[in-house]
Amino acid sequence: MALHVLDEANRCLQCKKPQCVQGCPIQTPIPEIVALLKENRLDEAGKILFENNPLTTVCSLICNHEKQCEGHCVLNKKGAPVHFSAIENYISSAYAPKMVKGPAKSNGHKVAIVGSGPAGLTIAIILARYGYQVTIFEGKDKIGGILRHGIPEFRLPKTVLDDLQYRHIELKGIKIRPNIRIGDAIGIDDLFRDGYKAIFIGTGVWRPKVLHIKGESFGNVHFAINYLSNPNVYKLGERVTIIGAGNAAMDVARTAIRNGSRQVTCFTPESKVAASDYEFNYAKLEGVQFKYHLKPIEILDDGVIFRQVKELEDGTLQEIEGSDKVVPSDSVIIAISQGPRNVIVSTTTGLQANASGLLMADEKGNTSRKGIFASGDVVNGARTVVEAVAHSKIVAETIHQYILEEYGPNA
């Protein structure tokens, strides 16, 4: 461990009104966890972590701690916060191998989970605890969604996801149907026909947003979400231009360097990056360059034409005519976020989406069609993993109450 967890635990002030908990989207009871660790009650602490957040091992590695729990720690005012991320990772990793309990007693009700990203996994795990017969339908060959196919190995090792699948999915009796996209061979109505009492949609956002500029279809141009899914199949060359400066752009840049590119630059029309300070600083440390106030105008076979922009007093950006210049590059990667695919909406009656294609659902996850629920990025757009988990905990309880009221406690 980079930090000695007991040293960090001993720094915790056990605040009566812990701001760290308020800063955590999923309200992890941090002082209680720290106290249990100091009392050598690691298993109790681990159990609480997993019951509160089924993806605690994941979140301990990839959460934006500097803006959430650690960012709210009162010790920030005097120096460094308590690094709860290290404590959480140690406890959850140490406790996970002890989670060998099998499936809960079945209540006979079937529930379908469409998509196995953070939202889908959370829903599946919670409902399995209640005894539901859960089946996950996943469009790719392995579960994890954005966790597996959108976050680099150096940030989230695949072994963490494999262990999660074994501990929380296979041991709990949850079935997985990989390589199947609902809306193609099998539709939502087929699931209801086959006796699923409720259907949860957590398909994420996998359609890259585009620039709508000339050259975007060239062979040297790629989208961030596609590149991160399997970077080893891409031959980017020495010079890589990344359009965008969010966390996904940082992942792309750092991955490109690890795969042999030597001149990697992120371009943004803004005056600063949109990525977290943590990811930005690591990218700089690893050699990523940053260029500001530049807007892409056209992509060429061997580079990109950028135009300078300036920020006006009202915050809007104004292009500076006559400032165009060509930046040479071997490859261009567009990293300006993603939107949802519309396969399910286009093949399902009564399911409404907004103008951006995001599913319309209330705060409890109810969609416009009875018996269908949704949460995560497909509802809220690209957000953090812990936000998806927090919202999905609420939606899981909504599904549970819906089935109890409609069908009773047992089938």
Coordinates of C-alpha atoms in Angstrom, one line a residue:
M1 CA 0.0 0.0 0.0
A2 CA 1.3 3.5 -0.8
L3 CA 0.0 4.6 2.6
H4 CA -0.1 2.7 5.8
V5 CA -3.8 2.4 6.5
L6 CA -3.5 2.3 10.2
D7 CA -1.5 5.5 10.2
E8 CA -4.3 7.1 8.1
A9 CA -7.0 5.6 10.4
N10 CA -5.3 7.1 13.4
R11 CA -5.4 10.5 11.8
C12 CA -9.2 10.4 11.6
L13 CA -10.8 12.9 14.1
Q14 CA -14.1 11.0 14.4
C15 CA -16.0 14.2 13.8
K16 CA -19.5 14.4 15.3
K17 CA -20.8 15.8 12.0
P18 CA -18.5 14.0 9.5
Q19 CA -18.2 16.1 6.4
C20 CA -16.5 13.1 4.6
V21 CA -19.8 11.2 4.7
Q22 CA -21.7 14.2 3.4
G23 CA -19.2 14.4 0.5
C24 CA -19.7 10.7 -0.4
P25 CA -22.5 10.2 -3.0
I26 CA -23.3 6.9 -1.4
Q27 CA -23.0 8.0 2.2
T28 CA -20.4 5.5 3.2
P29 CA -20.2 5.5 7.1
I30 CA -16.6 6.4 7.1
P31 CA -16.0 7.2 10.8
E32 CA -17.6 3.8 11.7
I33 CA -15.5 2.0 9.3
V34 CA -12.3 3.6 10.5
A35 CA -13.2 2.9 14.2
L36 CA -13.8 -0.8 13.4
L37 CA -10.5 -1.1 11.6
K38 CA -8.7 0.4 14.6
E39 CA -10.4 -2.1 16.9
N40 CA -9.2 -5.0 14.7
R41 CA -12.8 -5.7 13.5
L42 CA -11.9 -5.8 9.9
D43 CA -14.6 -8.3 8.9
E44 CA -17.3 -6.2 10.4
A45 CA -16.0 -3.2 8.5
G46 CA -15.8 -5.1 5.3
K47 CA -19.4 -6.4 5.6
I48 CA -20.7 -2.8 6.1
L49 CA -18.7 -1.6 3.1
F50 CA -20.1 -4.2 0.8
E51 CA -23.7 -3.9 2.1
N52 CA -23.6 -0.1 1.6
N53 CA -21.8 -0.3 -1.8
P54 CA -21.6 -3.6 -3.7
L55 CA -18.9 -2.0 -5.8
T56 CA -16.8 -0.8 -2.9
T57 CA -13.6 -2.5 -4.3
V58 CA -14.1 -0.6 -7.6
C59 CA -15.0 2.7 -6.0
S60 CA -12.0 2.6 -3.7
L61 CA -9.8 2.7 -6.8
I62 CA -11.6 5.0 -9.2
C63 CA -13.8 7.4 -7.3
N64 CA -13.0 11.1 -7.5
H65 CA -11.9 11.1 -3.8
E66 CA -10.4 14.6 -4.0
K67 CA -13.9 16.1 -4.7
Q68 CA -15.9 13.6 -2.5
C69 CA -15.0 12.0 0.8
E70 CA -11.4 13.2 1.1
G71 CA -12.2 16.6 -0.4
H72 CA -14.6 17.2 2.4
C73 CA -12.3 16.0 5.2
V74 CA -11.8 18.9 7.7
L75 CA -8.1 18.1 7.8
N76 CA -7.8 19.7 4.4
K77 CA -7.8 23.0 6.2
K78 CA -4.6 22.1 8.0
G79 CA -2.9 19.9 5.4
A80 CA -3.6 16.5 4.0
P81 CA -7.0 14.8 4.4
V82 CA -7.4 11.3 5.8
H83 CA -7.0 9.1 2.6
F84 CA -10.0 7.0 3.1
S85 CA -9.6 5.6 -0.4
A86 CA -6.6 3.6 0.8
I87 CA -8.4 2.4 3.9
E88 CA -11.5 1.3 1.9
N89 CA -9.3 -0.5 -0.7
Y90 CA -7.4 -2.4 2.0
I91 CA -10.5 -3.4 3.9
S92 CA -12.6 -4.4 0.9
S93 CA -9.7 -6.3 -0.7
A94 CA -9.0 -8.2 2.5
Y95 CA -12.6 -9.0 3.2
A96 CA -13.7 -10.0 -0.3
P97 CA -12.1 -13.5 -0.3
K98 CA -14.2 -14.3 2.8
M99 CA -17.4 -13.7 0.9
V100 CA -18.3 -17.3 0.1
K101 CA -22.0 -17.4 1.0
G102 CA -24.3 -18.9 -1.7
P103 CA -27.6 -17.8 -3.1
A104 CA -30.4 -16.5 -1.0
K105 CA -33.6 -18.6 -0.8
S106 CA -35.5 -18.0 -4.0
N107 CA -38.8 -16.2 -4.0
G108 CA -39.5 -17.5 -7.5
H109 CA -39.8 -14.0 -9.2
K110 CA -37.6 -13.5 -12.3
V111 CA -36.0 -10.1 -13.0
A112 CA -34.1 -9.1 -16.1
I113 CA -31.1 -6.8 -16.0
V114 CA -30.1 -5.3 -19.3
G115 CA -26.5 -4.1 -19.2
S116 CA -23.8 -5.1 -16.7
G117 CA -22.2 -1.7 -16.0
P118 CA -22.2 -0.2 -12.5
A119 CA -26.0 0.4 -12.4
G120 CA -26.9 -3.1 -13.7
L121 CA -24.5 -4.9 -11.3
T122 CA -25.7 -2.9 -8.3
I123 CA -29.4 -3.8 -9.1
A124 CA -28.6 -7.4 -9.8
I125 CA -26.6 -7.9 -6.5
I126 CA -29.2 -6.2 -4.3
L127 CA -32.2 -8.0 -5.8
A128 CA -30.3 -11.3 -5.6
R129 CA -30.0 -10.7 -1.8
Y130 CA -33.8 -10.6 -1.7
G131 CA -34.0 -13.9 -3.4
Y132 CA -35.0 -12.9 -6.9
Q133 CA -33.9 -15.0 -9.9
V134 CA -31.8 -12.5 -11.7
T135 CA -30.5 -12.8 -15.3
I136 CA -28.1 -10.3 -16.7
F137 CA -28.2 -9.6 -20.5
E138 CA -24.8 -8.2 -21.6
G139 CA -24.0 -7.1 -25.2
K140 CA -20.3 -7.9 -24.8
D141 CA -18.4 -11.1 -23.9
K142 CA -17.8 -10.2 -20.3
I143 CA -19.7 -8.2 -17.6
G144 CA -18.6 -4.9 -16.3
G145 CA -19.7 -2.4 -19.0
I146 CA -17.8 0.8 -18.8
L147 CA -15.8 -0.6 -15.9
R148 CA -14.2 -3.2 -18.1
H149 CA -14.3 -1.6 -21.5
G150 CA -13.8 2.1 -20.6
I151 CA -11.4 2.3 -17.7
P152 CA -7.8 1.3 -18.3
E153 CA -6.1 -1.6 -16.6
F154 CA -3.7 0.6 -14.8
R155 CA -6.6 2.4 -13.0
L156 CA -8.9 -0.6 -12.5
P157 CA -7.3 -4.1 -12.9
K158 CA -9.6 -6.6 -14.6
T159 CA -8.9 -9.0 -11.7
V160 CA -11.0 -6.8 -9.5
L161 CA -13.9 -7.2 -11.9
D162 CA -13.3 -10.9 -12.2
D163 CA -13.4 -11.3 -8.4
L164 CA -16.6 -9.2 -8.2
Q165 CA -18.2 -11.5 -10.8
Y166 CA -17.3 -14.6 -8.8
R167 CA -18.2 -13.2 -5.4
H168 CA -21.3 -11.3 -6.2
I169 CA -22.7 -12.9 -9.4
E170 CA -21.7 -16.5 -9.7
L171 CA -21.8 -17.4 -6.0
K172 CA -25.2 -15.7 -5.7
G173 CA -26.8 -17.7 -8.5
I174 CA -27.2 -14.8 -10.9
K175 CA -27.3 -15.9 -14.5
I176 CA -25.4 -14.2 -17.3
R177 CA -26.2 -14.1 -21.0
P178 CA -23.2 -12.6 -22.7
N179 CA -23.0 -11.4 -26.3
I180 CA -26.6 -10.5 -26.6
R181 CA -28.1 -7.1 -27.2
I182 CA -31.7 -6.7 -26.1
G183 CA -33.6 -5.1 -29.0
D184 CA -32.0 -7.3 -31.7
A185 CA -32.9 -11.1 -31.6
I186 CA -34.7 -10.7 -28.2
G187 CA -36.8 -7.7 -27.3
I188 CA -38.3 -6.3 -24.1
D189 CA -41.7 -7.8 -24.9
D190 CA -40.0 -11.2 -25.2
L191 CA -38.7 -10.9 -21.6
F192 CA -42.2 -10.1 -20.3
R193 CA -43.6 -13.0 -22.3
D194 CA -41.1 -15.4 -20.6
G195 CA -42.2 -14.4 -17.1
Y196 CA -39.8 -11.7 -16.0
K197 CA -41.8 -9.6 -13.5
A198 CA -39.6 -6.5 -13.9
I199 CA -36.9 -5.3 -16.3
F200 CA -34.1 -3.0 -15.5
I201 CA -32.3 -1.1 -18.2
G202 CA -28.8 0.1 -17.5
T203 CA -27.2 0.1 -20.9
G204 CA -25.0 3.1 -20.4
V205 CA -23.8 5.5 -23.1
W206 CA -21.8 3.9 -25.8
R207 CA -22.4 6.1 -28.9
P208 CA -19.6 8.6 -29.3
K209 CA -20.5 12.2 -29.6
V210 CA -19.1 13.7 -32.8
L211 CA -17.6 17.0 -33.8
H212 CA -19.5 17.3 -37.2
I213 CA -16.4 18.6 -38.9
K214 CA -14.8 17.5 -42.2
G215 CA -12.4 14.5 -42.0
E216 CA -14.1 12.8 -39.1
S217 CA -14.5 9.6 -41.1
F218 CA -10.8 9.3 -42.1
G219 CA -8.8 6.2 -41.2
N220 CA -6.6 8.0 -38.8
V221 CA -9.5 9.1 -36.6
H222 CA -10.9 7.2 -33.7
F223 CA -13.3 7.7 -30.8
A224 CA -12.2 7.5 -27.2
I225 CA -14.8 4.9 -26.1
N226 CA -13.9 2.6 -28.9
Y227 CA -10.2 3.0 -28.3
L228 CA -10.5 2.3 -24.6
S229 CA -12.5 -0.8 -25.2
N230 CA -9.5 -2.6 -26.8
P231 CA -6.5 -0.3 -27.2
N232 CA -4.2 -3.1 -28.3
V233 CA -5.8 -3.4 -31.7
Y234 CA -4.9 0.3 -32.6
K235 CA -1.7 1.5 -34.3
L236 CA -1.7 5.1 -33.4
G237 CA 1.8 6.1 -34.3
E238 CA 4.2 8.4 -32.5
R239 CA 2.2 11.6 -32.6
V240 CA -1.4 11.5 -31.2
T241 CA -3.8 14.4 -31.1
I242 CA -6.6 14.0 -28.5
I243 CA -9.6 16.4 -28.9
G244 CA -11.0 16.8 -25.4
A245 CA -9.7 17.2 -21.9
G246 CA -12.0 15.3 -19.6
N247 CA -11.3 12.2 -17.6
A248 CA -11.8 10.0 -20.6
A249 CA -9.3 12.0 -22.5
M250 CA -6.8 11.5 -19.7
D251 CA -7.4 7.7 -19.8
V252 CA -6.9 7.8 -23.6
A253 CA -3.7 9.8 -23.4
R254 CA -2.1 7.7 -20.6
T255 CA -3.0 4.5 -22.4
A256 CA -1.6 5.8 -25.7
I257 CA 1.7 6.5 -24.0
R258 CA 1.8 3.1 -22.4
N259 CA 1.2 1.6 -25.9
G260 CA 4.2 3.3 -27.5
S261 CA 3.1 6.8 -28.6
R262 CA 5.6 9.4 -27.7
Q263 CA 4.0 12.8 -28.5
V264 CA 0.5 12.8 -27.0
T265 CA -1.4 16.2 -26.8
C266 CA -4.8 17.0 -25.5
F267 CA -6.5 20.0 -27.1
T268 CA -9.4 22.0 -25.6
P269 CA -11.1 25.3 -26.5
E270 CA -11.4 26.1 -22.8
S271 CA -8.8 27.7 -20.5
K272 CA -8.5 24.6 -18.3
V273 CA -9.1 20.9 -18.5
A274 CA -12.4 19.3 -17.5
A275 CA -10.7 16.3 -15.9
S276 CA -10.1 16.0 -12.2
D277 CA -6.9 17.4 -10.7
Y278 CA -5.8 13.9 -9.8
E279 CA -6.1 12.5 -13.4
F280 CA -4.7 15.7 -14.9
N281 CA -1.6 15.7 -12.7
Y282 CA -0.9 12.1 -13.5
A283 CA -1.2 12.7 -17.2
K284 CA 1.2 15.6 -17.0
L285 CA 3.6 13.5 -15.0
E286 CA 3.6 10.8 -17.6
G287 CA 4.3 13.2 -20.4
V288 CA 1.0 14.3 -21.9
Q289 CA 1.0 17.8 -23.3
F290 CA -2.0 20.3 -23.1
K291 CA -3.0 23.0 -25.5
Y292 CA -5.7 25.5 -24.6
H293 CA -8.0 27.9 -26.5
L294 CA -7.9 25.8 -29.7
K295 CA -10.9 24.6 -31.5
P296 CA -10.7 21.8 -34.2
I297 CA -12.0 23.0 -37.6
E298 CA -11.0 20.2 -39.9
I299 CA -9.2 16.8 -39.7
L300 CA -6.6 16.0 -42.3
D301 CA -4.9 12.7 -43.3
D302 CA -1.8 13.9 -41.4
G303 CA -3.1 16.3 -38.8
V304 CA -5.8 18.7 -37.6
I305 CA -6.6 22.3 -38.4
F306 CA -7.2 24.2 -35.2
R307 CA -8.5 27.8 -34.8
Q308 CA -7.7 30.0 -31.8
V309 CA -10.6 31.0 -29.6
K310 CA -10.9 33.6 -26.8
E311 CA -13.1 33.6 -23.8
L312 CA -15.4 36.6 -23.5
E313 CA -16.5 38.2 -20.2
D314 CA -19.8 36.3 -20.3
G315 CA -17.9 33.0 -20.5
T316 CA -18.7 32.3 -24.2
L317 CA -15.9 31.4 -26.6
Q318 CA -15.3 33.5 -29.7
E319 CA -13.3 32.2 -32.7
I320 CA -10.4 34.3 -33.9
E321 CA -10.6 34.5 -37.7
G322 CA -7.3 34.1 -39.5
S323 CA -5.7 32.1 -36.7
D324 CA -6.0 28.7 -38.3
K325 CA -3.0 26.4 -38.1
V326 CA -2.2 22.8 -38.9
V327 CA -1.0 20.5 -36.0
P328 CA 0.6 17.4 -37.5
S329 CA -0.3 14.0 -36.1
D330 CA -0.4 10.3 -36.9
S331 CA -3.7 9.7 -35.2
V332 CA -6.6 11.7 -33.9
I333 CA -8.8 10.6 -31.0
I334 CA -12.1 12.4 -30.3
A335 CA -12.9 12.4 -26.6
I336 CA -15.9 14.6 -26.1
S337 CA -18.3 12.3 -24.2
Q338 CA -20.9 9.7 -25.3
G339 CA -24.6 9.4 -25.7
P340 CA -27.0 6.4 -25.5
R341 CA -27.7 3.9 -28.3
N342 CA -31.4 3.8 -29.1
V343 CA -31.9 0.1 -30.0
I344 CA -34.2 -0.7 -27.0
V345 CA -36.2 2.5 -27.3
S346 CA -36.8 2.1 -31.1
T347 CA -37.9 -1.5 -30.6
T348 CA -40.1 -1.1 -27.5
T349 CA -43.5 0.5 -27.4
G350 CA -44.3 2.9 -24.5
L351 CA -40.7 3.6 -23.6
Q352 CA -39.9 7.3 -23.8
A353 CA -36.6 9.0 -24.2
N354 CA -35.6 12.7 -24.3
A355 CA -34.2 14.6 -27.2
S356 CA -30.7 13.4 -26.4
G357 CA -31.8 9.7 -26.4
L358 CA -31.6 9.3 -22.6
L359 CA -34.3 7.2 -21.1
M360 CA -36.9 9.2 -19.2
A361 CA -37.3 8.0 -15.6
D362 CA -38.3 9.5 -12.3
E363 CA -36.0 9.8 -9.3
K364 CA -37.0 6.3 -8.2
G365 CA -36.2 4.7 -11.6
N366 CA -39.7 4.3 -13.0
T367 CA -39.8 4.7 -16.7
S368 CA -42.8 5.6 -18.9
R369 CA -43.8 1.9 -19.2
K370 CA -45.0 -0.2 -16.2
G371 CA -42.6 -2.8 -15.1
I372 CA -39.5 -1.2 -16.8
F373 CA -37.0 0.6 -14.6
A374 CA -33.7 2.4 -15.4
S375 CA -30.8 4.3 -13.8
G376 CA -27.2 5.1 -14.4
D377 CA -25.7 6.9 -17.5
V378 CA -28.6 5.8 -19.8
V379 CA -30.8 8.1 -17.7
N380 CA -28.5 10.8 -16.4
G381 CA -25.8 10.9 -19.0
A382 CA -22.1 10.2 -18.3
R383 CA -21.6 10.4 -14.6
T384 CA -19.3 8.9 -12.0
V385 CA -19.5 5.2 -11.0
V386 CA -20.4 5.9 -7.4
E387 CA -23.3 8.2 -8.5
A388 CA -24.6 5.3 -10.6
V389 CA -24.4 2.9 -7.7
A390 CA -26.0 5.4 -5.3
H391 CA -29.0 6.0 -7.6
S392 CA -29.3 2.3 -8.4
K393 CA -29.6 1.4 -4.7
I394 CA -32.8 3.5 -4.7
V395 CA -34.1 1.9 -7.9
A396 CA -33.4 -1.6 -6.6
E397 CA -35.8 -0.9 -3.7
T398 CA -38.3 0.5 -6.1
I399 CA -38.3 -2.7 -8.1
H400 CA -38.6 -4.8 -5.0
Q401 CA -41.6 -2.8 -3.7
Y402 CA -43.2 -2.9 -7.2
I403 CA -43.0 -6.7 -7.4
L404 CA -44.3 -7.1 -3.8
E405 CA -47.3 -5.0 -4.6
E406 CA -48.0 -6.5 -8.0
Y407 CA -47.2 -10.1 -7.4
G408 CA -46.7 -10.8 -3.7
P409 CA -43.6 -11.9 -1.8
N410 CA -43.4 -15.3 -3.6
A411 CA -44.2 -16.5 -7.1

